[in-house]
XYZ file of C-alpha atoms in Angstrom:
359
model
C 56.894 191.598 61.005
C 59.290 189.171 60.722
C 62.623 188.911 60.525
C 65.458 186.893 58.396
C 67.815 184.682 61.321
C 71.541 184.488 60.191
C 71.464 181.280 58.596
C 76.165 181.010 58.838
C 77.613 178.045 60.352
C 79.176 178.928 63.828
C 82.456 178.598 65.410
C 81.503 176.471 68.138
C 79.715 174.251 65.019
C 82.483 174.668 62.651
C 85.375 172.893 65.124
C 82.651 170.364 66.323
C 82.434 169.401 62.850
C 86.811 169.467 62.111
C 86.817 167.131 65.009
C 84.765 164.709 63.590
C 86.653 164.073 60.218
C 89.189 164.119 62.145
C 88.020 161.058 64.276
C 87.028 159.567 61.373
C 89.734 159.866 59.010
C 92.044 158.186 61.409
C 89.123 155.275 62.187
C 89.476 154.401 58.201
C 93.513 154.602 58.236
C 93.727 152.299 61.526
C 90.945 150.267 59.932
C 93.558 150.248 56.544
C 96.347 149.884 58.493
C 95.465 146.827 60.362
C 93.917 144.631 57.299
C 96.904 145.388 55.637
C 96.680 147.090 52.263
C 99.674 148.289 52.906
C 101.209 145.688 53.117
C 99.931 144.721 50.000
C 100.442 146.485 48.099
C 103.778 146.839 48.088
C 104.307 143.621 48.465
C 102.416 143.148 44.833
C 104.916 145.854 43.866
C 107.757 143.574 44.623
C 106.209 140.480 43.055
C 105.602 142.638 39.477
C 109.237 142.555 40.246
C 110.007 139.396 40.642
C 108.471 138.383 38.045
C 110.074 140.770 35.065
C 113.728 139.949 36.700
C 112.583 135.472 36.417
C 111.980 136.735 32.584
C 114.453 138.532 32.167
C 116.803 135.017 33.107
C 114.545 132.829 31.375
C 115.523 135.141 28.093
C 119.450 135.390 29.620
C 119.619 132.196 29.859
C 118.115 131.109 26.600
C 120.555 133.193 24.810
C 123.372 132.246 26.960
C 122.251 128.555 26.663
C 122.476 129.779 21.546
C 125.493 131.190 22.773
C 127.240 128.308 23.942
C 127.268 126.916 20.468
C 128.234 130.548 18.195
C 131.647 132.513 17.856
C 132.488 135.549 19.580
C 131.607 137.347 17.009
C 128.212 136.761 16.906
C 127.675 135.559 20.546
C 126.259 138.990 21.149
C 123.793 139.627 17.979
C 121.508 136.111 19.081
C 118.445 137.421 20.961
C 115.247 135.383 21.588
C 112.453 135.844 17.625
C 115.710 138.191 16.410
C 117.224 136.524 13.144
C 121.221 136.903 13.757
C 121.319 139.253 10.608
C 118.247 140.426 8.430
C 120.992 140.963 5.252
C 123.763 138.865 5.501
C 123.981 135.600 5.911
C 125.947 134.100 8.934
C 128.475 131.680 9.770
C 128.963 129.306 13.029
C 129.464 126.622 15.211
C 128.244 123.510 16.857
C 129.104 123.273 20.372
C 130.875 120.509 18.687
C 132.633 122.869 16.213
C 131.069 122.000 13.228
C 129.819 124.818 10.740
C 126.755 125.859 10.009
C 125.111 129.309 8.384
C 122.621 130.902 9.182
C 121.029 132.551 6.475
C 119.465 136.282 6.894
C 116.135 136.841 8.456
C 116.570 133.658 9.976
C 116.934 132.503 13.300
C 118.715 129.283 15.252
C 115.085 127.765 17.484
C 117.629 125.539 19.685
C 115.841 122.703 19.388
C 119.177 120.894 18.859
C 122.985 122.308 19.586
C 124.784 119.558 17.413
C 124.691 119.580 13.500
C 124.379 114.980 13.667
C 120.663 115.861 15.569
C 119.063 118.402 12.882
C 119.708 121.856 13.440
C 116.496 123.788 13.227
C 116.153 127.425 11.454
C 113.149 129.703 11.570
C 112.062 132.544 9.385
C 112.162 135.251 12.373
C 110.771 137.824 9.963
C 106.946 139.241 9.374
C 106.292 138.519 5.565
C 104.515 135.838 4.120
C 107.425 133.387 5.249
C 107.528 133.792 8.761
C 107.595 130.937 10.918
C 108.920 128.380 8.119
C 111.379 125.875 9.133
C 114.557 124.311 7.322
C 116.302 121.611 9.166
C 120.529 121.941 8.681
C 122.003 118.646 6.157
C 125.715 118.684 6.820
C 127.829 117.730 4.070
C 131.425 116.338 4.571
C 133.073 115.684 8.040
C 131.263 116.423 11.635
C 131.284 115.611 15.074
C 128.730 114.299 16.577
C 127.437 114.320 19.963
C 129.210 111.253 21.079
C 132.566 112.897 20.044
C 132.459 110.027 17.205
C 133.196 111.104 13.472
C 131.310 110.433 10.371
C 131.354 111.706 6.903
C 128.091 113.528 4.489
C 128.899 113.140 0.825
C 126.344 115.317 -1.146
C 125.480 113.007 -3.984
C 123.325 110.868 -5.680
C 122.322 107.414 -4.309
C 120.863 104.207 -5.076
C 120.670 101.995 -1.463
C 120.511 97.742 -1.572
C 118.139 96.604 1.393
C 119.689 96.318 3.882
C 120.487 100.653 3.498
C 123.789 100.856 2.622
C 124.230 103.968 -0.333
C 125.582 103.393 -3.836
C 127.302 107.044 -5.186
C 126.046 107.564 -8.203
C 126.925 111.323 -8.927
C 124.985 111.704 -12.451
C 124.882 108.410 -13.965
C 121.205 107.444 -14.978
C 119.914 105.469 -12.430
C 117.836 102.518 -13.571
C 115.307 105.180 -16.170
C 116.431 108.207 -14.025
C 118.138 111.078 -15.546
C 119.561 113.908 -12.845
C 118.172 117.309 -12.900
C 120.134 118.410 -16.388
C 117.914 117.054 -19.059
C 113.909 118.187 -19.553
C 111.310 115.930 -20.606
C 108.614 118.802 -19.791
C 108.997 118.439 -16.657
C 111.069 121.596 -14.402
C 114.388 120.813 -13.924
C 116.886 122.350 -10.791
C 117.040 126.025 -11.426
C 121.309 125.308 -10.957
C 121.914 122.479 -9.790
C 126.236 123.217 -10.958
C 125.536 126.542 -7.797
C 123.984 124.306 -5.857
C 126.223 122.314 -5.791
C 129.400 124.633 -5.386
C 127.368 126.311 -2.803
C 127.333 123.142 -0.020
C 131.079 122.542 -1.168
C 131.802 125.773 0.417
C 129.273 126.234 2.803
C 129.332 122.869 4.435
C 125.769 121.299 4.153
C 121.803 122.994 2.687
C 118.655 123.928 4.194
C 115.464 120.807 3.305
C 112.797 122.478 4.398
C 111.022 120.162 7.916
C 108.088 119.503 6.675
C 106.066 118.937 3.471
C 105.299 122.190 1.801
C 102.239 123.600 3.568
C 100.117 126.191 1.440
C 98.933 128.375 4.269
C 94.671 129.474 4.316
C 94.690 133.129 4.842
C 97.192 134.060 2.251
C 97.580 130.979 0.107
C 101.644 131.335 0.390
C 103.746 128.218 -0.113
C 105.363 128.121 4.136
C 107.146 125.760 6.243
C 105.242 126.197 9.483
C 103.635 123.024 11.033
C 100.679 123.929 11.546
C 98.964 125.405 7.718
C 97.826 122.459 5.733
C 99.762 120.313 3.261
C 99.755 121.079 0.170
C 98.988 118.330 -2.130
C 96.593 118.012 -5.260
C 99.445 120.327 -7.636
C 101.682 119.415 -10.690
C 105.385 119.245 -10.797
C 105.920 122.518 -13.061
C 103.878 124.294 -10.519
C 105.244 122.893 -7.575
C 108.846 124.450 -8.497
C 107.504 126.926 -9.213
C 105.625 127.892 -5.940
C 109.784 126.638 -4.338
C 112.246 128.736 -6.549
C 109.731 131.948 -5.791
C 109.035 130.863 -2.289
C 112.192 133.324 -1.539
C 112.928 136.748 -3.688
C 116.298 136.504 -5.554
C 117.362 139.863 -3.533
C 117.734 137.148 -0.605
C 122.042 135.923 -0.450
C 120.850 131.799 -0.495
C 118.520 130.608 -3.381
C 115.135 128.802 -2.338
C 114.212 125.800 -4.874
C 112.333 122.686 -5.437
C 114.444 119.065 -3.459
C 116.200 117.811 -6.151
C 118.381 114.091 -6.219
C 121.161 115.451 -4.941
C 119.213 116.644 -1.784
C 117.209 114.327 -1.353
C 119.205 110.824 -1.427
C 121.988 112.691 0.661
C 119.811 113.749 3.678
C 118.909 110.337 3.506
C 122.528 109.195 3.765
C 122.510 112.159 7.256
C 119.849 110.550 8.801
C 121.332 107.061 8.718
C 124.564 107.939 10.103
C 123.620 110.421 12.797
C 120.903 108.210 13.925
C 119.982 104.960 14.842
C 117.601 104.307 11.742
C 120.379 102.707 9.596
C 118.116 101.849 7.410
C 115.929 104.212 6.514
C 116.127 104.195 2.723
C 113.632 101.984 2.342
C 111.471 103.009 5.318
C 107.339 102.980 4.142
C 104.926 105.274 5.300
C 104.310 105.136 9.061
C 100.230 107.173 8.676
C 97.334 104.619 6.796
C 95.835 108.015 6.432
C 95.973 111.583 4.891
C 97.546 113.979 8.352
C 96.571 117.623 6.738
C 99.972 119.011 9.163
C 101.907 115.658 8.369
C 102.573 112.608 10.891
C 103.983 113.153 14.701
C 106.248 110.178 14.587
C 108.233 110.468 11.417
C 110.745 112.708 12.222
C 114.575 111.859 11.756
C 117.432 114.419 12.554
C 113.714 117.127 12.891
C 113.060 115.989 9.149
C 109.504 115.344 9.105
C 107.686 112.537 7.078
C 109.993 111.967 3.961
C 108.394 108.209 4.540
C 104.959 108.975 5.060
C 101.945 111.186 4.379
C 102.566 111.786 0.850
C 104.924 110.999 -2.073
C 106.431 113.842 -3.490
C 107.839 116.226 -6.179
C 112.097 116.740 -7.208
C 113.300 118.307 -9.913
C 115.527 114.861 -11.401
C 114.078 113.728 -14.875
C 112.738 110.457 -15.429
C 113.309 108.569 -19.490
C 109.710 108.494 -19.865
C 109.271 110.918 -22.048
C 105.108 110.694 -21.815
C 106.105 110.373 -17.487
C 109.220 112.280 -16.496
C 108.356 114.067 -13.821
C 109.859 112.332 -10.521
C 108.576 111.499 -7.115
C 110.364 110.682 -4.160
C 109.726 108.853 -0.635
C 106.892 107.153 0.410
C 102.865 108.014 1.437
C 100.295 106.956 2.993
C 97.901 105.349 0.248
C 100.672 102.842 -1.162
C 102.729 100.180 1.357
C 104.700 99.846 -1.750
C 106.570 103.250 -1.537
C 109.641 104.173 0.548
C 112.252 106.875 1.625
C 113.962 105.952 -1.794
C 111.265 105.593 -4.209
C 111.757 106.738 -7.316
C 108.067 107.093 -8.730
C 107.870 108.651 -12.670
C 104.317 110.504 -13.606
C 103.185 112.685 -16.631
C 104.222 116.540 -15.785
C 100.892 117.816 -15.584
C 99.364 114.840 -12.718
C 98.155 116.063 -9.545
C 97.169 114.038 -7.136
C 96.255 113.343 -3.235
C 98.907 111.664 -2.841
C 102.077 113.910 -3.368
C 102.890 117.093 -2.475
C 106.762 118.450 -2.291
C 109.238 120.475 -0.263
C 111.258 123.437 -0.921
C 115.202 123.455 0.127
C 117.481 126.074 1.167
C 121.141 126.891 -0.358
C 123.467 129.573 0.104
């Protein structure tokens, strides 16, 4: 009769197994050490730490660059990608001491550090207008980057053939009235408040680009890569511009008025080598859905190019009361300072608009 054999592990077998495992472990550790895996892990960790330090250094450098022209009370407020304030307008100064007021919810992009170069601000909120950019048009005496001084006066102007401006204020310019009369077109929201604001704050903002329409939201923006908003009537353009920001904000949006348009021309002429920008005509001969790249004095694009732009000025012609300004790709006969009267119900492929902001 067969008996069951004992199949348990003997002590000798166990000892041999442990010895073999120790030998294998030693070989593995030696292999890891000789191939530098531990050292590579240490190097990777150090590179990660160095990269983080480099990124922080770049952010600190950005903030230091911007804060060079901020007063002490807001130097700590600015952060990359963040507005100076979300609930109030903030007064700062450029590196030459020129006053700038940053609207609530906006940040300074840092593309220019003196007002004569065109200070650009950007909507840093997360709403439909996020990323929209505007340029500060200074009014009054300013010091330019080269240390020289000039003065920009808020006014309605006519311009001679050499670009020399003549102040017109509320006068009728040919057949074009100012901002207080309406003949079926939409006039400025409150031209008196606009002028008082500019006097108090030393400037105003105009859209950096011709008005854009976001393809997803259908909302008005000032984001370069959105499409130019043309084929729109003057009253509709005015409604879009004045409703770009609601009345709860500590600043006002509106359609460009004649004071804002003409003063922007004088700003460009006094602060760039384009001393006759008033008579500049189109710089493109075909429509660009995102505007040109070569018509941008003081960081303001396409006052002379691409599409003409509705304003709140009024014409004396009762059947053609709406006034558009500037040059367009379609007609070489118009220039930056041109005034063209149109029916209020006109919508045309070569006419768009531009919003402005004032504090």
